[in-house]
mmCIF file of C-alpha atoms and ligand atoms in Angstrom:
data_model
loop_
_atom_site.group_PDB
_atom_site.id
_atom_site.type_symbol
_atom_site.label_atom_id
_atom_site.label_comp_id
_atom_site.label_asym_id
_atom_site.label_seq_id
_atom_site.Cartn_x
_atom_site.Cartn_y
_atom_site.Cartn_z
ATOM 1 C CA MET A 1 -108.433 56.737 67.841
ATOM 2 C CA SER A 2 -110.569 53.870 65.800
ATOM 3 C CA GLU A 3 -109.671 53.053 62.501
ATOM 4 C CA ASP A 4 -113.055 53.110 61.160
ATOM 5 C CA LYS A 5 -114.285 56.440 62.171
ATOM 6 C CA ARG A 6 -113.110 59.982 60.667
ATOM 7 C CA THR A 7 -115.000 62.953 61.717
ATOM 8 C CA GLU A 8 -114.035 66.107 59.432
ATOM 9 C CA LEU A 9 -113.497 69.072 61.455
ATOM 10 C CA GLU A 10 -115.265 71.279 59.250
ATOM 11 C CA THR A 11 -118.537 69.034 60.499
ATOM 12 C CA ILE A 12 -118.114 70.111 64.314
ATOM 13 C CA GLY A 13 -116.153 73.335 63.861
ATOM 14 C CA GLU A 14 -113.737 75.049 66.268
ATOM 15 C CA PHE A 15 -116.330 75.013 69.062
ATOM 16 C CA GLY A 16 -117.559 71.352 68.683
ATOM 17 C CA LEU A 17 -113.892 70.460 68.548
ATOM 18 C CA ILE A 18 -112.685 72.270 71.608
ATOM 19 C CA ASP A 19 -115.603 70.336 73.364
ATOM 20 C CA ALA A 20 -115.000 67.229 72.390
ATOM 21 C CA LEU A 21 -111.073 67.359 72.991
ATOM 22 C CA THR A 22 -111.746 69.320 77.101
ATOM 23 C CA LYS A 23 -115.193 67.218 78.002
ATOM 24 C CA GLY A 24 -113.214 64.367 79.633
ATOM 25 C CA PHE A 25 -110.979 66.698 81.938
ATOM 26 C CA LYS A 26 -112.064 67.245 85.363
ATOM 27 C CA LYS A 27 -111.309 69.823 87.740
ATOM 28 C CA LYS A 28 -108.669 68.723 90.493
ATOM 29 C CA ASN A 29 -107.396 71.615 92.504
ATOM 30 C CA ASP A 30 -109.655 74.176 94.368
ATOM 31 C CA SER A 31 -107.705 76.857 93.203
ATOM 32 C CA THR A 32 -109.124 76.866 89.790
ATOM 33 C CA ILE A 33 -112.374 78.738 89.982
ATOM 34 C CA PHE A 34 -113.413 78.440 86.376
ATOM 35 C CA GLY A 35 -111.668 76.543 83.443
ATOM 36 C CA ILE A 36 -112.810 76.641 79.766
ATOM 37 C CA GLY A 37 -115.622 78.229 78.229
ATOM 38 C CA ASP A 38 -114.982 81.998 78.927
ATOM 39 C CA ASP A 39 -112.845 84.627 77.893
ATOM 40 C CA ALA A 40 -110.654 84.059 80.223
ATOM 41 C CA ALA A 41 -109.599 81.190 82.814
ATOM 42 C CA VAL A 42 -110.430 82.526 86.495
ATOM 43 C CA ILE A 43 -107.901 81.345 89.110
ATOM 44 C CA ASN A 44 -107.985 81.838 92.939
ATOM 45 C CA ARG A 45 -105.180 84.559 93.973
ATOM 46 C CA ASP A 46 -106.170 85.313 97.731
ATOM 47 C CA ASP A 47 -109.444 85.700 99.922
ATOM 48 C CA LYS A 48 -110.406 88.968 97.828
ATOM 49 C CA ASN A 49 -108.969 88.643 94.169
ATOM 50 C CA VAL A 50 -108.374 86.435 91.202
ATOM 51 C CA THR A 51 -105.864 86.473 88.292
ATOM 52 C CA LEU A 52 -107.434 86.026 84.858
ATOM 53 C CA VAL A 53 -105.617 83.892 81.817
ATOM 54 C CA SER A 54 -106.287 83.813 78.478
ATOM 55 C CA THR A 55 -104.163 82.957 75.258
ATOM 56 C CA ASP A 56 -104.532 83.503 71.524
ATOM 57 C CA PHE A 57 -102.590 82.610 68.555
ATOM 58 C CA LEU A 58 -101.882 84.980 65.678
ATOM 59 C CA ILE A 59 -100.693 82.635 62.391
ATOM 60 C CA GLU A 60 -99.760 83.949 59.223
ATOM 61 C CA GLY A 61 -101.743 83.283 56.463
ATOM 62 C CA ILE A 62 -104.549 82.673 58.729
ATOM 63 C CA HIS A 63 -104.677 85.588 61.029
ATOM 64 C CA PHE A 64 -102.409 87.995 59.031
ATOM 65 C CA ASN A 65 -100.980 88.499 55.592
ATOM 66 C CA LEU A 66 -97.553 90.008 55.989
ATOM 67 C CA MET A 67 -97.992 91.592 52.202
ATOM 68 C CA TYR A 68 -100.146 94.365 53.997
ATOM 69 C CA THR A 69 -99.557 93.907 57.843
ATOM 70 C CA PRO A 70 -96.616 96.181 58.971
ATOM 71 C CA LEU A 71 -94.522 94.104 61.544
ATOM 72 C CA LYS A 72 -95.421 96.726 64.402
ATOM 73 C CA HIS A 73 -98.851 96.641 63.864
ATOM 74 C CA LEU A 74 -98.956 92.956 64.019
ATOM 75 C CA GLY A 75 -97.071 93.378 67.388
ATOM 76 C CA TYR A 76 -99.536 95.656 68.901
ATOM 77 C CA LYS A 77 -102.549 93.612 68.035
ATOM 78 C CA SER A 78 -101.524 90.271 68.593
ATOM 79 C CA VAL A 79 -101.140 92.086 72.176
ATOM 80 C CA VAL A 80 -104.421 93.984 72.198
ATOM 81 C CA VAL A 81 -106.635 90.781 71.388
ATOM 82 C CA ASN A 82 -105.470 89.291 74.306
ATOM 83 C CA LEU A 83 -105.882 92.089 76.526
ATOM 84 C CA SER A 84 -109.429 92.580 75.128
ATOM 85 C CA ASP A 85 -110.291 88.937 76.834
ATOM 86 C CA ILE A 86 -109.512 90.205 80.498
ATOM 87 C CA TYR A 87 -111.408 93.623 80.105
ATOM 88 C CA ALA A 88 -114.067 91.047 78.978
ATOM 89 C CA MET A 89 -113.741 89.567 82.308
ATOM 90 C CA ASN A 90 -114.283 92.972 83.802
ATOM 91 C CA GLY A 91 -110.653 92.381 84.942
ATOM 92 C CA ARG A 92 -107.129 94.481 84.534
ATOM 93 C CA PRO A 93 -104.587 92.886 82.353
ATOM 94 C CA GLU A 94 -100.980 93.154 84.075
ATOM 95 C CA GLN A 95 -98.729 90.743 82.460
ATOM 96 C CA ILE A 96 -98.356 88.736 78.913
ATOM 97 C CA THR A 97 -95.807 86.067 77.931
ATOM 98 C CA VAL A 98 -95.298 85.990 74.044
ATOM 99 C CA SER A 99 -93.898 82.906 72.019
ATOM 100 C CA ILE A 100 -92.557 83.257 68.357
ATOM 101 C CA ALA A 101 -92.168 80.958 65.853
ATOM 102 C CA VAL A 102 -90.115 82.125 63.245
ATOM 103 C CA SER A 103 -88.070 81.161 59.830
ATOM 104 C CA ASN A 104 -84.863 82.365 58.992
ATOM 105 C CA ARG A 105 -86.649 84.251 55.883
ATOM 106 C CA PHE A 106 -87.005 87.280 58.836
ATOM 107 C CA PRO A 107 -83.824 89.341 59.811
ATOM 108 C CA LYS A 108 -83.518 90.449 63.431
ATOM 109 C CA GLU A 109 -84.428 93.937 62.495
ATOM 110 C CA ALA A 110 -88.127 92.560 61.351
ATOM 111 C CA LEU A 111 -88.589 90.709 64.456
ATOM 112 C CA GLU A 112 -87.317 94.019 66.296
ATOM 113 C CA GLU A 113 -89.981 95.728 64.523
ATOM 114 C CA LEU A 114 -92.500 93.242 65.900
ATOM 115 C CA TYR A 115 -91.479 93.563 69.470
ATOM 116 C CA ASP A 116 -91.531 97.588 68.651
ATOM 117 C CA GLY A 117 -95.048 96.958 68.278
ATOM 118 C CA ILE A 118 -95.296 94.752 71.592
ATOM 119 C CA LYS A 119 -93.323 97.325 73.341
ATOM 120 C CA THR A 120 -95.940 100.263 72.299
ATOM 121 C CA ALA A 121 -99.119 98.190 73.650
ATOM 122 C CA CYS A 122 -97.205 97.106 76.961
ATOM 123 C CA ASP A 123 -96.442 101.001 77.515
ATOM 124 C CA ILE A 124 -100.090 102.236 76.451
ATOM 125 C CA TYR A 125 -101.722 99.547 78.599
ATOM 126 C CA ASN A 126 -99.491 99.115 81.367
ATOM 127 C CA ILE A 127 -98.522 95.686 80.605
ATOM 128 C CA ASP A 128 -95.396 93.801 81.948
ATOM 129 C CA LEU A 129 -93.811 90.980 79.134
ATOM 130 C CA ILE A 130 -92.641 88.665 81.520
ATOM 131 C CA GLY A 131 -91.592 85.663 79.691
ATOM 132 C CA GLY A 132 -92.247 83.243 76.299
ATOM 133 C CA ASP A 133 -90.555 81.186 73.878
ATOM 134 C CA THR A 134 -88.566 81.319 70.807
ATOM 135 C CA THR A 135 -88.246 78.692 68.450
ATOM 136 C CA SER A 136 -88.228 78.135 64.527
ATOM 137 C CA SER A 137 -90.793 77.459 61.783
ATOM 138 C CA LEU A 138 -90.380 75.971 58.207
ATOM 139 C CA SER A 139 -93.423 77.337 57.045
ATOM 140 C CA GLY A 140 -94.853 81.016 58.440
ATOM 141 C CA LEU A 141 -94.619 83.233 61.442
ATOM 142 C CA VAL A 142 -96.592 82.064 64.263
ATOM 143 C CA ILE A 143 -97.150 84.481 67.463
ATOM 144 C CA SER A 144 -98.832 83.087 70.694
ATOM 145 C CA VAL A 145 -99.477 85.821 73.431
ATOM 146 C CA THR A 146 -101.206 84.640 76.625
ATOM 147 C CA ALA A 147 -102.243 87.608 79.131
ATOM 148 C CA LEU A 148 -102.679 87.619 82.916
ATOM 149 C CA GLY A 149 -104.747 90.097 84.554
ATOM 150 C CA THR A 150 -106.747 90.510 88.071
ATOM 151 C CA ALA A 151 -109.992 91.014 89.400
ATOM 152 C CA LYS A 152 -111.470 91.785 92.809
ATOM 153 C CA LYS A 153 -113.830 88.478 93.218
ATOM 154 C CA GLU A 154 -116.924 89.948 93.283
ATOM 155 C CA ASP A 155 -116.409 91.895 90.102
ATOM 156 C CA VAL A 156 -115.522 89.359 87.633
ATOM 157 C CA VAL A 157 -118.463 89.088 84.875
ATOM 158 C CA TYR A 158 -118.668 85.578 83.239
ATOM 159 C CA ARG A 159 -121.091 85.169 79.866
ATOM 160 C CA SER A 160 -123.434 82.657 82.487
ATOM 161 C CA GLY A 161 -125.110 85.682 84.336
ATOM 162 C CA ALA A 162 -127.466 87.189 82.086
ATOM 163 C CA LYS A 163 -131.072 87.194 82.819
ATOM 164 C CA GLU A 164 -134.302 87.314 80.527
ATOM 165 C CA ASN A 165 -135.194 90.997 79.904
ATOM 166 C CA ASP A 166 -131.626 92.563 80.806
ATOM 167 C CA LEU A 167 -130.504 94.527 78.045
ATOM 168 C CA LEU A 168 -127.772 93.965 75.430
ATOM 169 C CA VAL A 169 -125.354 96.476 74.991
ATOM 170 C CA VAL A 170 -122.213 97.104 72.734
ATOM 171 C CA THR A 171 -119.498 99.561 72.880
ATOM 172 C CA GLY A 172 -117.998 101.713 70.411
ATOM 173 C CA ASP A 173 -119.100 100.848 66.355
ATOM 174 C CA LEU A 174 -119.067 97.158 64.381
ATOM 175 C CA GLY A 175 -117.847 96.112 61.167
ATOM 176 C CA ALA A 176 -115.082 98.355 60.493
ATOM 177 C CA ALA A 177 -112.150 95.944 60.859
ATOM 178 C CA TYR A 178 -114.103 93.505 58.637
ATOM 179 C CA MET A 179 -114.230 96.290 55.759
ATOM 180 C CA GLY A 180 -110.610 97.317 56.622
ATOM 181 C CA LEU A 181 -110.347 93.693 55.781
ATOM 182 C CA GLN A 182 -111.587 93.788 52.446
ATOM 183 C CA VAL A 183 -110.085 97.219 51.327
ATOM 184 C CA LEU A 184 -106.585 95.727 51.717
ATOM 185 C CA GLU A 185 -107.584 92.437 50.275
ATOM 186 C CA ARG A 186 -108.914 94.229 47.103
ATOM 187 C CA GLU A 187 -105.922 96.223 47.058
ATOM 188 C CA LYS A 188 -103.872 93.212 47.528
ATOM 189 C CA SER A 189 -105.430 91.715 44.249
ATOM 190 C CA VAL A 190 -104.999 94.500 42.500
ATOM 191 C CA TYR A 191 -101.156 94.627 43.057
ATOM 192 C CA LYS A 192 -100.612 90.706 42.369
ATOM 193 C CA ALA A 193 -102.791 91.357 38.654
ATOM 194 C CA ASN A 194 -100.510 94.398 38.213
ATOM 195 C CA PRO A 195 -97.686 95.208 40.203
ATOM 196 C CA ASP A 196 -97.164 98.508 39.072
ATOM 197 C CA ILE A 197 -100.505 99.905 40.147
ATOM 198 C CA GLN A 198 -100.077 101.307 43.517
ATOM 199 C CA PRO A 199 -102.394 100.426 46.379
ATOM 200 C CA ASP A 200 -105.266 103.299 46.889
ATOM 201 C CA LEU A 201 -106.367 103.417 50.411
ATOM 202 C CA ASP A 202 -106.955 107.114 50.419
ATOM 203 C CA GLY A 203 -109.968 107.959 52.824
ATOM 204 C CA PHE A 204 -110.209 104.504 54.189
ATOM 205 C CA ASP A 205 -107.860 105.159 57.405
ATOM 206 C CA TYR A 206 -110.613 104.219 60.192
ATOM 207 C CA LEU A 207 -111.167 101.009 58.400
ATOM 208 C CA LEU A 208 -107.889 100.508 57.912
ATOM 209 C CA GLU A 209 -106.792 101.612 61.605
ATOM 210 C CA ARG A 210 -109.652 98.991 63.011
ATOM 211 C CA GLN A 211 -107.904 96.067 60.738
ATOM 212 C CA LEU A 212 -104.370 96.537 61.400
ATOM 213 C CA LYS A 213 -104.239 98.503 64.690
ATOM 214 C CA PRO A 214 -107.261 97.863 66.938
ATOM 215 C CA GLU A 215 -107.707 98.868 70.738
ATOM 216 C CA ALA A 216 -108.903 96.808 73.425
ATOM 217 C CA ARG A 217 -111.579 98.743 75.458
ATOM 218 C CA LYS A 218 -109.850 99.632 78.447
ATOM 219 C CA ASP A 219 -112.041 102.688 78.747
ATOM 220 C CA VAL A 220 -115.490 100.761 78.903
ATOM 221 C CA ILE A 221 -113.997 99.028 82.231
ATOM 222 C CA GLN A 222 -113.526 102.350 83.871
ATOM 223 C CA PHE A 223 -116.804 104.106 82.191
ATOM 224 C CA LEU A 224 -118.552 101.287 83.636
ATOM 225 C CA LYS A 225 -117.302 101.599 87.266
ATOM 226 C CA ASP A 226 -117.957 105.338 87.318
ATOM 227 C CA LEU A 227 -121.475 104.649 86.395
ATOM 228 C CA ASP A 228 -121.468 102.284 89.163
ATOM 229 C CA VAL A 229 -122.896 99.381 86.697
ATOM 230 C CA LYS A 230 -121.533 95.876 86.942
ATOM 231 C CA PRO A 231 -122.576 93.912 83.662
ATOM 232 C CA THR A 232 -124.787 90.654 84.228
ATOM 233 C CA SER A 233 -122.506 89.017 81.448
ATOM 234 C CA MET A 234 -119.650 90.059 78.926
ATOM 235 C CA ILE A 235 -117.675 88.974 76.055
ATOM 236 C CA ASP A 236 -115.618 90.777 73.540
ATOM 237 C CA VAL A 237 -116.553 91.119 70.026
ATOM 238 C CA SER A 238 -113.565 88.736 68.383
ATOM 239 C CA ASP A 239 -115.658 86.865 65.955
ATOM 240 C CA GLY A 240 -118.637 89.289 64.906
ATOM 241 C CA LEU A 241 -121.680 90.180 66.994
ATOM 242 C CA ALA A 242 -123.998 86.964 66.068
ATOM 243 C CA SER A 243 -121.502 84.867 67.123
ATOM 244 C CA GLU A 244 -121.145 86.549 70.574
ATOM 245 C CA ILE A 245 -124.811 86.772 71.189
ATOM 246 C CA PHE A 246 -124.848 82.997 70.974
ATOM 247 C CA HIS A 247 -121.991 82.740 73.212
ATOM 248 C CA LEU A 248 -123.718 84.763 75.881
ATOM 249 C CA CYS A 249 -127.118 83.160 74.911
ATOM 250 C CA LYS A 250 -125.667 79.511 75.514
ATOM 251 C CA GLY A 251 -123.745 80.663 78.625
ATOM 252 C CA SER A 252 -126.807 82.424 79.884
ATOM 253 C CA ASP A 253 -129.424 79.429 78.785
ATOM 254 C CA LEU A 254 -131.144 82.341 77.160
ATOM 255 C CA GLY A 255 -132.512 83.361 73.847
ATOM 256 C CA ALA A 256 -132.016 87.107 72.787
ATOM 257 C CA GLN A 257 -133.523 89.702 70.401
ATOM 258 C CA ILE A 258 -131.582 92.553 68.784
ATOM 259 C CA TYR A 259 -132.595 95.431 66.524
ATOM 260 C CA ASP A 260 -131.048 96.041 63.550
ATOM 261 C CA GLU A 261 -131.571 99.714 63.734
ATOM 262 C CA LYS A 262 -129.602 99.850 66.976
ATOM 263 C CA LEU A 263 -126.793 98.182 65.526
ATOM 264 C CA PRO A 264 -123.614 100.943 65.668
ATOM 265 C CA ILE A 265 -121.902 101.582 62.330
ATOM 266 C CA ASP A 266 -119.719 104.295 61.128
ATOM 267 C CA THR A 267 -120.817 106.059 58.158
ATOM 268 C CA LYS A 268 -117.880 105.045 56.043
ATOM 269 C CA VAL A 269 -118.254 101.609 57.130
ATOM 270 C CA SER A 270 -121.624 101.210 55.762
ATOM 271 C CA MET A 271 -120.664 103.290 52.369
ATOM 272 C CA THR A 272 -117.675 100.931 51.848
ATOM 273 C CA ALA A 273 -119.728 98.181 52.422
ATOM 274 C CA ILE A 274 -122.391 98.943 49.777
ATOM 275 C CA ASP A 275 -119.893 99.694 47.501
ATOM 276 C CA PHE A 276 -118.277 96.445 47.770
ATOM 277 C CA ASN A 277 -122.067 94.612 47.595
ATOM 278 C CA ILE A 278 -121.452 93.720 50.860
ATOM 279 C CA ASP A 279 -124.828 93.944 53.083
ATOM 280 C CA PRO A 280 -123.151 96.471 56.225
ATOM 281 C CA ALA A 281 -126.049 94.224 58.416
ATOM 282 C CA THR A 282 -123.612 91.326 57.664
ATOM 283 C CA CYS A 283 -120.523 93.152 58.654
ATOM 284 C CA ILE A 284 -121.696 93.840 62.016
ATOM 285 C CA LEU A 285 -123.027 90.588 62.677
ATOM 286 C CA ASN A 286 -120.555 88.372 60.943
ATOM 287 C CA GLY A 287 -117.548 90.200 60.486
ATOM 288 C CA GLY A 288 -115.223 90.121 63.655
ATOM 289 C CA GLU A 289 -112.038 91.679 64.833
ATOM 290 C CA ASP A 290 -113.686 94.666 66.142
ATOM 291 C CA TYR A 291 -112.688 94.190 69.643
ATOM 292 C CA GLU A 292 -115.757 96.019 71.185
ATOM 293 C CA LEU A 293 -117.281 94.802 74.201
ATOM 294 C CA LEU A 294 -120.272 93.001 74.419
ATOM 295 C CA PHE A 295 -122.244 93.256 77.520
ATOM 296 C CA SER A 296 -125.993 92.895 79.220
ATOM 297 C CA VAL A 297 -127.153 94.930 82.380
ATOM 298 C CA ALA A 298 -130.450 94.782 84.191
ATOM 299 C CA GLN A 299 -133.315 96.916 83.238
ATOM 300 C CA GLU A 300 -132.493 98.891 86.383
ATOM 301 C CA ASP A 301 -129.226 100.186 84.629
ATOM 302 C CA PHE A 302 -130.962 101.692 81.776
ATOM 303 C CA ASP A 303 -130.778 105.201 83.078
ATOM 304 C CA LYS A 304 -127.203 105.089 83.497
ATOM 305 C CA ILE A 305 -126.528 103.329 80.060
ATOM 306 C CA LYS A 306 -128.639 105.657 77.882
ATOM 307 C CA GLY A 307 -127.480 108.268 75.523
ATOM 308 C CA ASN A 308 -124.134 107.071 76.642
ATOM 309 C CA PRO A 309 -121.704 108.077 73.136
ATOM 310 C CA HIS A 310 -119.618 105.045 73.920
ATOM 311 C CA MET A 311 -122.502 102.467 74.634
ATOM 312 C CA SER A 312 -125.538 101.171 72.218
ATOM 313 C CA ILE A 313 -128.570 99.353 73.569
ATOM 314 C CA ILE A 314 -128.985 97.296 70.609
ATOM 315 C CA GLY A 315 -131.813 94.421 72.489
ATOM 316 C CA HIS A 316 -132.612 92.475 75.209
ATOM 317 C CA PHE A 317 -132.490 88.788 76.515
ATOM 318 C CA THR A 318 -135.490 86.466 75.991
ATOM 319 C CA SER A 319 -136.386 82.834 76.833
ATOM 320 C CA LYS A 320 -134.280 80.130 75.507
ATOM 321 C CA ASP A 321 -137.240 78.711 73.871
ATOM 322 C CA ALA A 322 -137.627 82.501 72.190
ATOM 323 C CA GLY A 323 -134.705 81.809 70.090
ATOM 324 C CA VAL A 324 -132.361 84.476 68.908
ATOM 325 C CA TYR A 325 -133.520 86.824 66.394
ATOM 326 C CA MET A 326 -132.926 90.247 64.706
ATOM 327 C CA ILE A 327 -135.558 92.426 64.125
ATOM 328 C CA ASP A 328 -135.018 94.150 60.698
ATOM 329 C CA LYS A 329 -136.073 97.812 59.822
ATOM 330 C CA GLN A 330 -139.215 96.659 58.319
ATOM 331 C CA GLY A 331 -139.929 95.069 61.665
ATOM 332 C CA ALA A 332 -139.543 91.542 60.581
ATOM 333 C CA ALA A 333 -138.041 89.133 62.818
ATOM 334 C CA ILE A 334 -134.673 87.248 60.915
ATOM 335 C CA LYS A 335 -133.363 83.882 62.871
ATOM 336 C CA LEU A 336 -129.654 84.949 63.291
ATOM 337 C CA LYS A 337 -126.718 82.567 62.570
ATOM 338 C CA ALA A 338 -123.403 82.289 64.067
ATOM 339 C CA GLN A 339 -121.533 82.701 60.785
ATOM 340 C CA GLY A 340 -118.408 84.411 62.566
ATOM 341 C CA TRP A 341 -114.836 83.306 62.425
ATOM 342 C CA ASP A 342 -114.904 79.742 62.749
ATOM 343 C CA SER A 343 -111.321 78.297 61.974
ATOM 344 C CA PHE A 344 -112.357 75.019 60.646
ATOM 345 C CA ARG A 345 -115.658 76.104 58.676
ATOM 346 C CA GLY A 346 -113.401 78.551 56.498
ATOM 347 C CA GLU A 347 -115.010 81.923 54.940
HETATM 348 P P1 ADP B 1 -111.785 83.916 72.755
HETATM 349 O O1 ADP B 1 -112.578 83.749 71.321
HETATM 350 O O2 ADP B 1 -112.464 84.939 73.694
HETATM 351 O O3 ADP B 1 -110.379 83.772 72.574
HETATM 352 P P2 ADP B 1 -111.811 80.777 72.205
HETATM 353 O O4 ADP B 1 -113.213 81.025 71.378
HETATM 354 O O5 ADP B 1 -110.367 80.772 71.608
HETATM 355 O O6 ADP B 1 -111.738 82.029 73.189
HETATM 356 O O7 ADP B 1 -111.932 79.672 72.962
HETATM 357 C C1 ADP B 1 -113.257 79.597 74.081
HETATM 358 C C2 ADP B 1 -112.695 78.504 75.333
HETATM 359 O O8 ADP B 1 -112.046 77.578 74.643
HETATM 360 C C3 ADP B 1 -111.672 79.295 75.834
HETATM 361 O O9 ADP B 1 -111.896 79.039 77.687
HETATM 362 C C4 ADP B 1 -110.235 78.714 75.645
HETATM 363 O O10 ADP B 1 -109.303 78.791 76.574
HETATM 364 C C5 ADP B 1 -110.867 77.219 75.517
HETATM 365 N N1 ADP B 1 -110.314 76.411 74.899
HETATM 366 C C6 ADP B 1 -109.875 76.696 73.185
HETATM 367 N N2 ADP B 1 -108.633 76.120 72.578
HETATM 368 C C7 ADP B 1 -108.743 75.029 73.406
HETATM 369 C C8 ADP B 1 -107.874 73.800 73.450
HETATM 370 N N3 ADP B 1 -107.506 73.277 72.539
HETATM 371 N N4 ADP B 1 -107.863 73.184 74.535
HETATM 372 C C9 ADP B 1 -108.247 73.572 75.620
HETATM 373 N N5 ADP B 1 -109.030 74.779 75.984
HETATM 374 C C10 ADP B 1 -109.396 75.498 75.089
HETATM 375 MG MG1 MG B 2 -112.974 86.883 74.103
#
């Protein structure tokens, strides 16, 4: 480290930092098929199969607030967000390791609740807990989960495989987890101002569930197999649709065009967004934590995807020079910015 140079992390952002830290590492082992830069690393297993590996932190005060996050849900979510990365490679998760750092503020019973949620996720997604680490923390609760999965070699889908004119498809609906968080934050402020007022969460069930207890789209991986469609590129929507579109564009060296009117949003989400003075399109583009899948398919597969209740065709890839744009409801082209979650840029 030179004495006179100091680069603030917020000027380079999370992805700039990862690039800077990892660019000097060269691949040394043939078994490493793909390392940094996708939802999971891809490792050779045998002639026909690969192992997929992905890891994520959940940090108290950054990723969750224990004032409104039940520990059981937190355990469940910490597993699901990692499984989502394995599905995003078109793989099947099979094992997890779980590491926790805890302060003595937590009794054994609280951590058992956390593990109750972890166990529920393992049961629902058919995952084995195979290890981890336990240590103390001076500040908050830290959870790190690593997911391992498998896939046939020819089935693995990278961020880099898309071609110009491939259709962009997103599963489910977007923005609900973000609006769920806004509702929880509002009630937290009300409670802090006056602890006698009980939180009013009635009618927000869907939004709260999407925030507190998300699901990974295991079902979509099966639907795609049943439809005999192999996506040309894929990523999970953890940081907001715009950010994920940029990742696919960067991976595949393309531009993209999406259509505002095609973006899937639940009515309750758009209604709540308007109540909160937030543009519903902003929730979708920059909200994050939906854990839906964003993928591309070749034009020939249009008929197989069209009308599928779980999938929305939201646009297509263009040449890199054409940039990344959203066509709004009036037909105007708006340049997209990746304003999703970026650890060092704050909100
Ligand atoms: P995702 O959002 O899908 O979990 P990330 O955006 O966290 O993926 O990470 C992008 C890529 O950078 C992944 O391949 C990840 O393994 C890698 N990565 C992230 N942080 C580090 C780090 N500190 N050192 C090495 N690789 C990292
Ligand atoms: Mg991901």
